[in-house]
Amino acid sequence: MILTGPPGAGKGSQAPKIVNKLTIPQLSTGDMLRAAVANKTEVGMKAKAAMDSGALVSDDIVIGIISDRIREIDCGWGFILDGFPRNVAQTKALDGMLAKNGEKVNSVVSLEIPDEKLEDRICGRWIHKPSGRSFHATYEPSMPKSLKAKPKGTKADSTNMFDDETGEPLVQRSDDTPTALKNRLEKFHSETVPVLTHYEPLGIVSHVDASGSKSAVWAQIDPAIGNKAV
Ligand code: AP5
C-alpha cells in the first residue's frame, strides 16, 4: 500500500499504527535517504543538497533504493510505501516492478490537509534521530516531558528538548524551515498529486482528513485499510 500526503500531514506519525495492524514493513524513502546522508554514502552525498532545499532527489536514486528494498524477505507479504512514489515517473516504475511478479498496488491512503496548517507542524517538529520518534515544540500532546516540565510558554531549544524514553537530545531536520517547506509543498502539488490521479480510476484510493488530532486521523485510516494491503 501507498501512504501519501504533503510534508507534515502525519505519514510518519500514522505509519507505525498501520505497521502494527497489517504486520508488514514501512519503507520510508525519506528515512532511507536521511540514513544515507548521515552515513555519508555515495547516494547520501548526491541526495543531500536536494533534500536540504526541499527539492526531489533524482528518480534513478529513489527507484533504485526501493527496487532493492522490496526484494528483501520481509516484504514478501506486502509493504507500506511512505514517501514513494512522488511523481508519475516513479509511479510507472513501481507499477512495472510489481507487475514483474504479478503484483500490484492494492491500497492508497491519502492524508489531506490545507497547506496553511503545515508550517506549524513542520517548523515545530523535533526528532530523536536514533529511534525516529517525533515530538513537537508547541502541541501539548506531542511535547517532550523535558519541555512540559518548564514553565508554560518556555521556548523550545536544545537545552530543553530531550527524548522521553532515552533522555537523549532531540534535533530539527535541516529541511524543516519555512523556505524549504514552500518548495516541498510546491513539489507535492505539481508532482505528487498526479500520483493519486493515476490510481483513482482503480477505486483503491482512501481520502483521509488529516487536519484533526492524531487519534481522529487514525480513526479514519483504521477502517479504510481493512486487510487491503495483504
Ligand atoms: P520525507 O521524509 O518523505 O518528508 P515529507 O514527505 O516532507 O514528510 P514529513 O516526514 O516531513 O512529514 P510527515 O507526513 O511524515 O509528518 P509527521 O508525521 O512527521 O522526505 C524528505 C525529503 O526526502 C524530500 O523533500 C525529498 O527531498 C526526499 N525524498 C523522499 N522521498 C523521495 C522520493 N520518493 N523521490 C524524491 N525525493 C524523495 O508530522 C509532522 C509533525 O506534526 C510532527 O511533529 C507530528 O508530531 C505532528 N503531527 C502529525 N500529525 C498530527 C496531528 N494529527 N495533529 C497534531 N500534530 C500532528
Coordinates of N, CA and C and ligand atoms in Angstrom, one line a residue:
M1 N 0.8 -1.2 0.0 CA 0.0 0.0 0.0 C 0.9 1.3 0.0
I2 N 0.3 2.3 -0.5 CA 1.0 3.6 -0.5 C 0.3 4.6 0.5
L3 N 1.2 5.2 1.3 CA 0.7 6.2 2.2 C 1.3 7.6 1.7
T4 N 0.4 8.5 1.3 CA 0.8 9.7 0.7 C 0.2 10.9 1.4
G5 N 0.8 12.1 1.1 CA 0.3 13.3 1.7 C 1.4 14.3 1.7
P6 N 1.0 15.6 1.9 CA 2.1 16.7 1.9 C 3.0 16.5 3.2
P7 N 4.1 17.3 3.2 CA 5.0 17.3 4.3 C 4.2 17.7 5.6
G8 N 4.3 16.9 6.6 CA 3.7 17.3 7.9 C 2.3 16.8 8.0
A9 N 1.8 16.0 7.0 CA 0.4 15.5 7.0 C 0.2 14.5 8.1
G10 N 1.4 13.8 8.5 CA 1.3 12.8 9.5 C 1.6 11.4 9.0
K11 N 2.3 11.3 7.9 CA 2.7 9.9 7.4 C 3.5 9.2 8.4
G12 N 4.6 9.9 8.8 CA 5.5 9.2 9.8 C 4.8 8.9 11.1
S13 N 3.8 9.8 11.5 CA 3.1 9.6 12.8 C 2.1 8.4 12.7
Q14 N 1.5 8.2 11.6 CA 0.5 7.2 11.4 C 1.0 5.8 11.0
A15 N 2.2 5.8 10.3 CA 2.7 4.6 9.7 C 2.9 3.5 10.7
P16 N 3.5 3.8 12.0 CA 3.7 2.7 12.9 C 2.4 2.0 13.3
K17 N 1.2 2.7 13.3 CA 0.0 2.1 13.6 C -0.5 1.2 12.5
I18 N -0.2 1.6 11.2 CA -0.5 0.7 10.1 C 0.3 -0.5 10.1
V19 N 1.6 -0.3 10.4 CA 2.5 -1.5 10.5 C 2.0 -2.5 11.5
N20 N 1.6 -2.0 12.7 CA 1.1 -2.8 13.8 C -0.1 -3.6 13.3
K21 N -1.0 -2.9 12.6 CA -2.3 -3.5 12.2 C -2.1 -4.6 11.1
L22 N -1.2 -4.2 10.1 CA -1.1 -5.1 8.9 C 0.1 -6.0 9.0
T23 N 1.0 -5.8 10.0 CA 2.2 -6.6 10.2 C 3.0 -6.7 8.9
I24 N 3.1 -5.6 8.2 CA 4.0 -5.5 7.0 C 4.9 -4.3 7.2
P25 N 6.1 -4.3 6.7 CA 7.1 -3.2 7.0 C 6.7 -1.9 6.3
Q26 N 7.2 -0.8 6.9 CA 7.0 0.6 6.3 C 8.4 0.9 5.6
L27 N 8.3 1.3 4.4 CA 9.5 1.7 3.7 C 9.4 3.2 3.4
S28 N 10.2 4.0 4.2 CA 10.1 5.4 4.0 C 11.4 5.9 3.2
T29 N 11.1 6.4 2.0 CA 12.3 6.8 1.2 C 13.0 8.0 1.9
G30 N 12.2 8.9 2.6 CA 12.8 10.0 3.4 C 13.8 9.4 4.4
D31 N 13.3 8.5 5.2 CA 14.2 7.9 6.3 C 15.4 7.2 5.6
M32 N 15.2 6.5 4.5 CA 16.4 5.8 3.9 C 17.4 6.8 3.4
L33 N 16.9 7.9 2.8 CA 17.8 8.9 2.3 C 18.5 9.6 3.4
R34 N 17.8 9.9 4.5 CA 18.5 10.6 5.6 C 19.5 9.7 6.2
A35 N 19.3 8.4 6.3 CA 20.3 7.5 6.8 C 21.5 7.5 5.9
A36 N 21.3 7.6 4.6 CA 22.4 7.6 3.6 C 23.2 8.9 3.8
V37 N 22.5 10.0 4.0 CA 23.2 11.3 4.2 C 24.0 11.2 5.5
A38 N 23.4 10.7 6.6 CA 24.1 10.6 7.9 C 25.4 9.7 7.7
N39 N 25.3 8.6 6.9 CA 26.4 7.7 6.8 C 27.4 8.1 5.7
K40 N 27.1 9.3 5.1 CA 27.9 9.9 4.0 C 28.2 8.8 2.9
T41 N 27.2 8.1 2.5 CA 27.4 7.1 1.4 C 27.3 7.9 0.1
E42 N 27.6 7.3 -1.0 CA 27.6 7.9 -2.3 C 26.2 8.5 -2.6
V43 N 25.1 7.6 -2.3 CA 23.8 8.1 -2.5 C 23.5 9.3 -1.6
G44 N 23.9 9.2 -0.4 CA 23.7 10.3 0.6 C 24.3 11.6 0.1
M45 N 25.5 11.5 -0.4 CA 26.2 12.8 -1.0 C 25.4 13.4 -2.1
K46 N 24.9 12.5 -3.0 CA 24.1 13.0 -4.1 C 22.8 13.6 -3.7
A47 N 22.2 13.0 -2.6 CA 20.8 13.4 -2.2 C 20.8 14.7 -1.3
K48 N 21.9 15.0 -0.6 CA 21.8 16.0 0.5 C 21.3 17.3 0.0
A49 N 21.9 17.9 -1.0 CA 21.6 19.3 -1.4 C 20.1 19.4 -1.8
A50 N 19.7 18.4 -2.6 CA 18.2 18.4 -3.0 C 17.3 18.3 -1.8
M51 N 17.7 17.5 -0.8 CA 16.8 17.3 0.4 C 16.8 18.6 1.2
D52 N 18.0 19.2 1.4 CA 18.0 20.4 2.2 C 17.2 21.6 1.7
S53 N 17.1 21.6 0.3 CA 16.4 22.8 -0.3 C 14.9 22.4 -0.5
G54 N 14.5 21.2 -0.2 CA 13.1 20.8 -0.4 C 12.8 20.3 -1.8
A55 N 13.9 20.1 -2.6 CA 13.7 19.6 -4.0 C 13.6 18.0 -3.9
L56 N 13.1 17.4 -5.0 CA 13.1 15.9 -5.0 C 14.5 15.4 -5.4
V57 N 14.8 14.3 -4.8 CA 16.0 13.6 -5.2 C 15.7 12.9 -6.5
S58 N 16.8 12.6 -7.3 CA 16.6 12.1 -8.7 C 15.9 10.8 -8.7
D59 N 15.0 10.5 -9.7 CA 14.3 9.3 -9.8 C 15.1 8.1 -9.7
D60 N 16.3 8.1 -10.5 CA 17.1 6.9 -10.5 C 17.5 6.4 -9.1
I61 N 17.9 7.4 -8.3 CA 18.3 7.1 -6.9 C 17.2 6.4 -6.1
V62 N 16.0 7.1 -6.1 CA 15.0 6.5 -5.2 C 14.4 5.2 -5.8
I63 N 14.3 5.2 -7.1 CA 13.7 3.9 -7.7 C 14.7 2.8 -7.4
G64 N 16.0 3.1 -7.5 CA 17.0 2.0 -7.2 C 16.9 1.6 -5.7
I65 N 16.7 2.5 -4.8 CA 16.6 2.2 -3.4 C 15.4 1.3 -3.1
I66 N 14.3 1.7 -3.7 CA 13.0 0.9 -3.5 C 13.1 -0.5 -4.1
S67 N 13.6 -0.5 -5.4 CA 13.7 -1.8 -6.1 C 14.5 -2.8 -5.3
D68 N 15.6 -2.3 -4.7 CA 16.5 -3.2 -3.9 C 15.7 -3.7 -2.6
R69 N 15.1 -2.7 -2.0 CA 14.5 -3.0 -0.7 C 13.3 -4.0 -0.8
I70 N 12.5 -3.8 -1.8 CA 11.3 -4.7 -1.9 C 11.6 -6.2 -2.2
R71 N 12.9 -6.4 -2.6 CA 13.3 -7.8 -2.8 C 13.6 -8.5 -1.5
E72 N 13.7 -7.7 -0.4 CA 14.1 -8.4 0.9 C 13.0 -9.2 1.4
I73 N 13.3 -10.2 2.2 CA 12.4 -11.3 2.6 C 11.1 -10.7 3.3
D74 N 11.4 -9.7 4.2 CA 10.2 -9.2 5.0 C 9.2 -8.5 4.1
C75 N 9.5 -8.2 2.9 CA 8.5 -7.5 2.0 C 7.6 -8.5 1.2
G76 N 7.9 -9.8 1.5 CA 7.2 -10.9 0.7 C 5.7 -10.9 0.9
W77 N 5.2 -10.3 2.0 CA 3.7 -10.4 2.3 C 3.1 -9.0 2.1
G78 N 3.9 -8.1 1.5 CA 3.4 -6.7 1.2 C 4.2 -5.7 2.0
F79 N 4.0 -4.4 1.7 CA 4.8 -3.4 2.4 C 4.0 -2.1 2.2
I80 N 4.4 -1.1 3.1 CA 3.8 0.2 3.1 C 4.8 1.2 2.5
L81 N 4.5 1.8 1.5 CA 5.4 2.8 0.9 C 5.1 4.2 1.4
D82 N 6.0 4.8 2.1 CA 5.8 6.2 2.8 C 6.7 7.1 2.0
G83 N 6.2 8.0 1.2 CA 7.0 9.0 0.5 C 7.5 8.5 -0.8
F84 N 6.9 7.4 -1.3 CA 7.2 6.9 -2.7 C 6.0 6.2 -3.2
P85 N 5.5 6.4 -4.4 CA 6.1 7.2 -5.4 C 5.7 8.7 -5.3
R86 N 6.6 9.6 -5.7 CA 6.3 11.0 -5.5 C 6.1 11.7 -6.8
N87 N 6.1 11.0 -7.9 CA 5.8 11.7 -9.2 C 5.4 10.5 -10.2
V88 N 5.0 10.9 -11.4 CA 4.4 9.9 -12.3 C 5.5 8.9 -12.8
A89 N 6.7 9.4 -13.0 CA 7.8 8.5 -13.4 C 8.0 7.4 -12.4
Q90 N 8.0 7.8 -11.1 CA 8.2 6.8 -10.0 C 7.0 5.9 -9.9
T91 N 5.8 6.4 -10.2 CA 4.6 5.6 -10.2 C 4.7 4.5 -11.2
K92 N 5.1 4.9 -12.4 CA 5.2 3.9 -13.5 C 6.2 2.9 -13.2
A93 N 7.3 3.3 -12.7 CA 8.4 2.4 -12.3 C 7.9 1.4 -11.3
L94 N 7.2 1.9 -10.3 CA 6.7 1.0 -9.2 C 5.7 0.0 -9.8
D95 N 4.8 0.4 -10.6 CA 3.8 -0.5 -11.2 C 4.5 -1.6 -12.0
G96 N 5.6 -1.1 -12.8 CA 6.4 -2.1 -13.6 C 7.1 -3.1 -12.7
M97 N 7.7 -2.6 -11.6 CA 8.4 -3.6 -10.7 C 7.5 -4.6 -10.2
L98 N 6.3 -4.2 -9.7 CA 5.3 -5.1 -9.1 C 4.8 -6.0 -10.2
A99 N 4.5 -5.5 -11.3 CA 3.9 -6.4 -12.4 C 4.8 -7.5 -12.8
K100 N 6.1 -7.3 -12.7 CA 7.0 -8.4 -13.0 C 6.8 -9.7 -12.2
N101 N 6.2 -9.5 -10.9 CA 5.9 -10.6 -10.1 C 4.4 -10.8 -9.9
G102 N 3.7 -10.3 -10.9 CA 2.2 -10.5 -10.8 C 1.6 -9.7 -9.7
E103 N 2.3 -8.7 -9.2 CA 1.7 -7.9 -8.0 C 1.2 -6.6 -8.5
K104 N 0.5 -5.9 -7.6 CA 0.0 -4.5 -7.9 C -0.2 -3.7 -6.6
V105 N -0.4 -2.4 -6.8 CA -0.7 -1.6 -5.6 C -2.2 -1.9 -5.3
N106 N -2.4 -2.3 -4.0 CA -3.8 -2.6 -3.6 C -4.5 -1.5 -2.9
S107 N -3.8 -0.5 -2.3 CA -4.4 0.5 -1.5 C -3.6 1.7 -1.4
V108 N -4.2 2.9 -1.5 CA -3.5 4.2 -1.4 C -4.3 5.0 -0.4
V109 N -3.5 5.4 0.7 CA -4.2 6.2 1.7 C -3.6 7.6 1.5
S110 N -4.5 8.6 1.3 CA -4.1 9.9 1.0 C -4.5 10.8 2.2
L111 N -3.4 11.3 2.9 CA -3.7 12.2 4.1 C -3.8 13.6 3.5
E112 N -5.0 14.3 3.8 CA -5.3 15.6 3.2 C -5.5 16.7 4.2
I113 N -4.8 17.8 4.0 CA -4.8 18.9 5.0 C -4.4 20.2 4.2
P114 N -5.1 21.3 4.6 CA -4.7 22.6 3.9 C -3.2 22.9 4.2
D115 N -2.6 23.5 3.1 CA -1.2 23.9 3.3 C -0.9 24.8 4.5
E116 N -1.9 25.7 4.7 CA -1.6 26.7 5.8 C -1.5 26.1 7.2
K117 N -1.9 24.9 7.4 CA -1.8 24.2 8.7 C -0.5 23.5 8.8
L118 N 0.3 23.5 7.8 CA 1.5 22.6 7.8 C 2.8 23.3 8.4
E119 N 2.9 24.7 8.3 CA 4.1 25.3 8.7 C 4.3 25.1 10.2
D120 N 3.3 25.2 11.0 CA 3.4 25.0 12.5 C 3.9 23.6 12.8
R121 N 3.2 22.6 12.1 CA 3.6 21.2 12.3 C 5.1 20.9 12.0
I122 N 5.5 21.5 10.8 CA 6.8 21.2 10.3 C 7.9 21.9 11.1
C123 N 7.7 23.2 11.3 CA 8.7 24.1 11.9 C 8.8 23.8 13.4
G124 N 7.7 23.2 14.0 CA 7.8 22.9 15.4 C 8.2 21.4 15.7
R125 N 8.6 20.7 14.6 CA 8.9 19.3 14.8 C 10.3 19.1 15.3
W126 N 10.5 18.3 16.3 CA 11.9 17.9 16.8 C 11.9 16.4 16.8
I127 N 13.1 15.8 16.5 CA 13.2 14.4 16.2 C 14.2 13.8 17.1
H128 N 14.0 12.5 17.6 CA 15.0 11.7 18.2 C 15.6 10.8 17.1
K129 N 16.8 11.2 16.7 CA 17.3 10.6 15.5 C 17.4 9.0 15.5
P130 N 18.0 8.5 16.6 CA 18.2 7.0 16.6 C 16.9 6.2 16.5
S131 N 15.8 6.7 17.1 CA 14.6 5.9 17.0 C 13.6 6.5 16.0
G132 N 13.8 7.7 15.5 CA 12.8 8.3 14.6 C 11.6 8.9 15.3
R133 N 11.6 8.8 16.7 CA 10.4 9.4 17.4 C 10.3 10.9 17.2
S134 N 9.1 11.3 17.0 CA 8.9 12.7 16.6 C 8.1 13.5 17.7
F135 N 8.6 14.7 18.0 CA 8.0 15.5 19.1 C 7.6 16.8 18.5
H136 N 6.9 17.7 19.3 CA 6.5 19.0 18.8 C 6.8 20.0 19.9
A137 N 7.2 21.2 19.4 CA 7.6 22.3 20.3 C 6.4 23.0 21.0
T138 N 5.2 22.9 20.3 CA 4.1 23.7 20.9 C 2.8 22.9 21.1
Y139 N 2.7 21.7 20.4 CA 1.5 20.9 20.5 C 1.6 20.1 21.8
E140 N 0.8 20.4 22.8 CA 0.9 19.7 24.1 C 1.0 18.2 24.0
P141 N 0.1 17.5 23.2 CA 0.2 16.0 23.3 C 1.5 15.5 22.7
S142 N 2.2 16.2 21.9 CA 3.4 15.7 21.3 C 4.7 16.4 21.9
M143 N 4.5 17.2 23.0 CA 5.6 17.9 23.6 C 6.5 16.9 24.4
P144 N 7.8 16.9 24.4 CA 8.6 16.1 25.2 C 8.4 16.4 26.7
K145 N 8.6 15.5 27.6 CA 8.4 15.7 29.0 C 9.4 16.8 29.5
S146 N 10.6 16.9 28.8 CA 11.6 17.9 29.3 C 11.1 19.3 29.1
L147 N 10.3 19.5 28.0 CA 9.7 20.9 27.8 C 8.5 21.1 28.7
K148 N 7.7 20.1 28.8 CA 6.5 20.2 29.6 C 6.8 20.6 31.1
A149 N 8.0 20.1 31.5 CA 8.4 20.4 32.9 C 8.8 21.8 33.1
K150 N 9.0 22.6 32.1 CA 9.4 24.0 32.2 C 8.1 24.9 32.3
P151 N 8.3 26.1 32.8 CA 7.1 27.0 32.9 C 6.4 27.1 31.5
K152 N 5.1 27.2 31.6 CA 4.3 27.3 30.3 C 4.8 28.4 29.5
G153 N 4.9 28.2 28.2 CA 5.4 29.3 27.3 C 6.9 29.3 27.0
T154 N 7.6 28.4 27.7 CA 9.1 28.4 27.5 C 9.3 28.0 26.1
K155 N 10.3 28.7 25.4 CA 10.6 28.4 24.0 C 11.4 27.2 23.9
A156 N 11.1 26.3 22.9 CA 11.9 25.1 22.7 C 13.3 25.5 22.2
D157 N 14.3 24.9 22.8 CA 15.7 25.0 22.3 C 16.5 23.8 22.7
S158 N 17.7 23.7 22.3 CA 18.5 22.5 22.5 C 18.8 22.2 24.0
T159 N 18.5 23.2 24.9 CA 18.7 22.9 26.3 C 17.5 22.3 27.0
N160 N 16.3 22.2 26.3 CA 15.1 21.7 27.0 C 14.4 20.7 26.1
M161 N 15.0 20.2 25.0 CA 14.3 19.2 24.1 C 15.0 17.9 24.2
F162 N 14.5 16.9 24.9 CA 15.1 15.6 25.1 C 14.1 14.5 24.9
D163 N 14.6 13.4 24.4 CA 13.7 12.2 24.2 C 13.1 11.7 25.5
D164 N 11.8 11.4 25.4 CA 11.1 10.9 26.6 C 11.7 9.6 27.1
E165 N 12.1 8.7 26.2 CA 12.5 7.4 26.7 C 14.0 7.3 27.0
T166 N 14.8 8.0 26.3 CA 16.3 7.8 26.5 C 16.9 9.0 27.1
G167 N 16.2 10.2 27.1 CA 16.8 11.4 27.6 C 17.8 12.0 26.7
E168 N 18.0 11.4 25.5 CA 19.0 11.9 24.5 C 18.4 13.2 23.9
P169 N 19.3 14.0 23.3 CA 18.9 15.3 22.7 C 18.0 15.1 21.4
L170 N 17.1 16.0 21.3 CA 16.2 16.0 20.0 C 16.9 17.0 19.1
V171 N 16.7 16.8 17.8 CA 17.2 17.7 16.8 C 16.1 18.1 15.8
Q172 N 16.3 19.2 15.0 CA 15.4 19.6 14.0 C 16.0 19.2 12.6
R173 N 15.1 18.8 11.7 CA 15.6 18.4 10.4 C 16.0 19.6 9.6
S174 N 17.1 19.4 8.8 CA 17.6 20.6 8.0 C 16.6 21.1 7.0
D175 N 15.6 20.3 6.6 CA 14.6 20.8 5.6 C 13.3 21.2 6.3
D176 N 13.3 21.3 7.6 CA 12.1 21.8 8.3 C 12.2 23.3 8.5
T177 N 12.4 24.0 7.4 CA 12.4 25.5 7.5 C 11.3 26.1 6.6
P178 N 10.8 27.3 6.9 CA 9.7 27.8 6.0 C 10.1 27.8 4.6
T179 N 11.4 28.2 4.2 CA 11.7 28.2 2.8 C 11.7 26.9 2.1
A180 N 12.3 25.9 2.8 CA 12.3 24.5 2.2 C 10.9 24.0 2.2
L181 N 10.1 24.3 3.2 CA 8.7 23.8 3.2 C 7.9 24.3 2.0
K182 N 8.2 25.6 1.6 CA 7.5 26.1 0.5 C 7.8 25.3 -0.8
N183 N 9.1 25.0 -0.9 CA 9.5 24.2 -2.1 C 8.9 22.8 -2.0
R184 N 8.9 22.2 -0.8 CA 8.4 20.8 -0.7 C 6.9 20.8 -1.0
L185 N 6.1 21.8 -0.6 CA 4.7 21.9 -0.9 C 4.4 22.1 -2.4
E186 N 5.3 22.9 -3.0 CA 5.1 23.2 -4.5 C 5.3 21.8 -5.2
K187 N 6.4 21.1 -4.8 CA 6.6 19.8 -5.5 C 5.5 18.8 -5.2
F188 N 5.0 18.9 -4.0 CA 3.8 18.0 -3.7 C 2.7 18.2 -4.6
H189 N 2.3 19.5 -4.8 CA 1.1 19.8 -5.6 C 1.4 19.5 -7.1
S190 N 2.6 19.9 -7.6 CA 2.8 19.7 -9.0 C 3.1 18.3 -9.4
E191 N 3.9 17.6 -8.5 CA 4.4 16.3 -8.9 C 3.7 15.1 -8.2
T192 N 3.3 15.2 -7.0 CA 2.8 14.1 -6.2 C 1.3 13.9 -6.3
V193 N 0.6 15.0 -6.4 CA -0.9 14.9 -6.5 C -1.3 14.0 -7.8
P194 N -0.5 14.2 -8.9 CA -0.9 13.3 -10.1 C -0.8 11.8 -9.8
V195 N 0.0 11.4 -8.8 CA 0.0 10.0 -8.4 C -1.4 9.5 -8.1
L196 N -2.1 10.4 -7.3 CA -3.5 10.0 -6.9 C -4.4 9.9 -8.2
T197 N -4.2 10.8 -9.1 CA -5.0 10.8 -10.3 C -4.7 9.5 -11.1
H198 N -3.5 9.0 -11.0 CA -3.2 7.7 -11.7 C -3.9 6.5 -11.0
Y199 N -4.0 6.5 -9.7 CA -4.6 5.3 -9.0 C -6.1 5.5 -8.8
E200 N -6.6 6.7 -8.9 CA -8.1 6.9 -8.6 C -9.0 6.0 -9.4
P201 N -8.8 5.9 -10.7 CA -9.7 5.1 -11.5 C -9.8 3.6 -11.1
L202 N -8.8 3.2 -10.3 CA -8.8 1.8 -9.9 C -9.6 1.6 -8.6
G203 N -10.1 2.7 -8.0 CA -11.0 2.6 -6.9 C -10.3 2.1 -5.6
I204 N -9.0 2.4 -5.5 CA -8.2 1.9 -4.4 C -7.7 3.1 -3.5
V205 N -8.2 4.3 -3.8 CA -7.7 5.5 -3.0 C -8.7 5.8 -1.9
S206 N -8.1 5.9 -0.6 CA -9.0 6.3 0.5 C -8.5 7.8 0.9
H207 N -9.5 8.7 0.9 CA -9.1 10.1 1.2 C -9.4 10.3 2.7
V208 N -8.4 10.8 3.4 CA -8.5 10.9 4.9 C -8.2 12.4 5.2
D209 N -9.1 13.0 6.1 CA -9.0 14.3 6.6 C -7.9 14.3 7.7
A210 N -6.7 14.9 7.3 CA -5.6 14.8 8.3 C -5.4 16.0 9.1
S211 N -6.5 16.8 9.2 CA -6.3 18.1 9.9 C -6.7 18.0 11.4
G212 N -7.3 16.9 11.8 CA -7.7 16.7 13.2 C -6.6 16.1 14.0
S213 N -6.9 15.7 15.3 CA -5.9 15.1 16.1 C -5.4 13.8 15.6
K214 N -4.2 13.3 16.1 CA -3.6 12.1 15.6 C -4.6 10.9 15.7
S215 N -5.4 10.9 16.9 CA -6.3 9.8 17.0 C -7.5 9.9 16.1
A216 N -7.9 11.2 15.8 CA -9.0 11.4 14.8 C -8.6 10.9 13.4
V217 N -7.3 11.1 13.1 CA -6.8 10.7 11.8 C -6.8 9.2 11.7
W218 N -6.3 8.6 12.8 CA -6.2 7.1 12.8 C -7.6 6.5 12.8
A219 N -8.6 7.1 13.4 CA -10.0 6.6 13.4 C -10.5 6.5 11.9
Q220 N -10.0 7.3 11.0 CA -10.4 7.2 9.6 C -9.6 6.2 8.9
I221 N -8.2 6.1 9.2 CA -7.4 5.2 8.4 C -7.7 3.7 8.8
D222 N -8.0 3.5 10.1 CA -8.2 2.1 10.5 C -9.2 1.4 9.7
P223 N -10.5 1.9 9.6 CA -11.5 1.2 8.8 C -11.1 1.2 7.3
A224 N -10.4 2.3 6.9 CA -10.1 2.4 5.4 C -9.2 1.3 4.9
I225 N -8.2 0.9 5.8 CA -7.2 -0.1 5.3 C -7.7 -1.5 5.3
G226 N -8.6 -1.8 6.3 CA -9.1 -3.2 6.4 C -7.9 -4.1 6.2
N227 N -8.1 -5.1 5.3 CA -6.9 -6.0 5.1 C -6.5 -5.8 3.6
K228 N -6.7 -4.6 3.1 CA -6.4 -4.4 1.7 C -5.0 -4.7 1.3
A229 N -4.1 -4.4 2.2 CA -2.7 -4.5 1.8 C -2.1 -5.9 1.7
V230 N -2.9 -6.9 2.3 CA -2.3 -8.2 2.3 C -3.1 -9.2 1.5
Ligands
AP5_1 P1 10.1 12.7 3.6 O1 10.9 12.3 4.8 O2 9.2 11.7 2.9 O3 9.3 14.0 4.1 P2 7.9 14.6 3.8 O4 7.1 13.9 2.8 O5 8.2 16.0 3.6 O6 7.1 14.3 5.1 P3 7.5 14.6 6.6 O7 8.3 13.5 7.1 O8 8.1 16.0 6.7 O9 6.0 14.6 7.2 P4 5.1 13.5 7.8 O10 3.9 13.5 6.9 O11 5.8 12.2 8.0 O12 4.7 14.2 9.1 P5 4.9 13.7 10.6 O13 4.1 12.5 11.0 O14 6.4 13.7 11.0 O15 11.0 13.4 2.5 C1 12.0 14.3 2.8 C2 12.8 14.6 1.5 O16 13.5 13.4 1.0 C3 12.0 15.2 0.4 O17 11.8 16.6 0.4 C4 12.9 14.8 -0.8 O18 14.0 15.7 -1.0 C5 13.5 13.4 -0.4 N1 12.6 12.3 -0.9 C6 11.9 11.4 -0.1 N2 11.3 10.5 -0.9 C7 11.5 10.9 -2.2 C8 11.1 10.4 -3.4 N3 10.3 9.3 -3.5 N4 11.6 11.0 -4.5 C9 12.4 12.0 -4.5 N5 12.8 12.6 -3.3 C10 12.4 12.0 -2.2 O19 4.3 15.0 11.4 C11 4.9 16.3 11.4 C12 4.8 17.0 12.8 O20 3.4 17.2 13.0 C13 5.3 16.1 13.9 O21 5.8 16.9 14.9 C14 4.0 15.4 14.5 O22 4.1 15.1 15.9 C15 2.9 16.5 14.2 N6 1.6 15.9 13.8 C16 1.4 14.9 12.9 N7 0.1 14.6 12.8 C17 -0.5 15.4 13.7 C18 -1.9 15.7 14.1 N8 -2.9 15.0 13.5 N9 -2.2 16.6 15.0 C19 -1.1 17.4 15.5 N10 0.2 17.2 15.2 C20 0.5 16.3 14.3

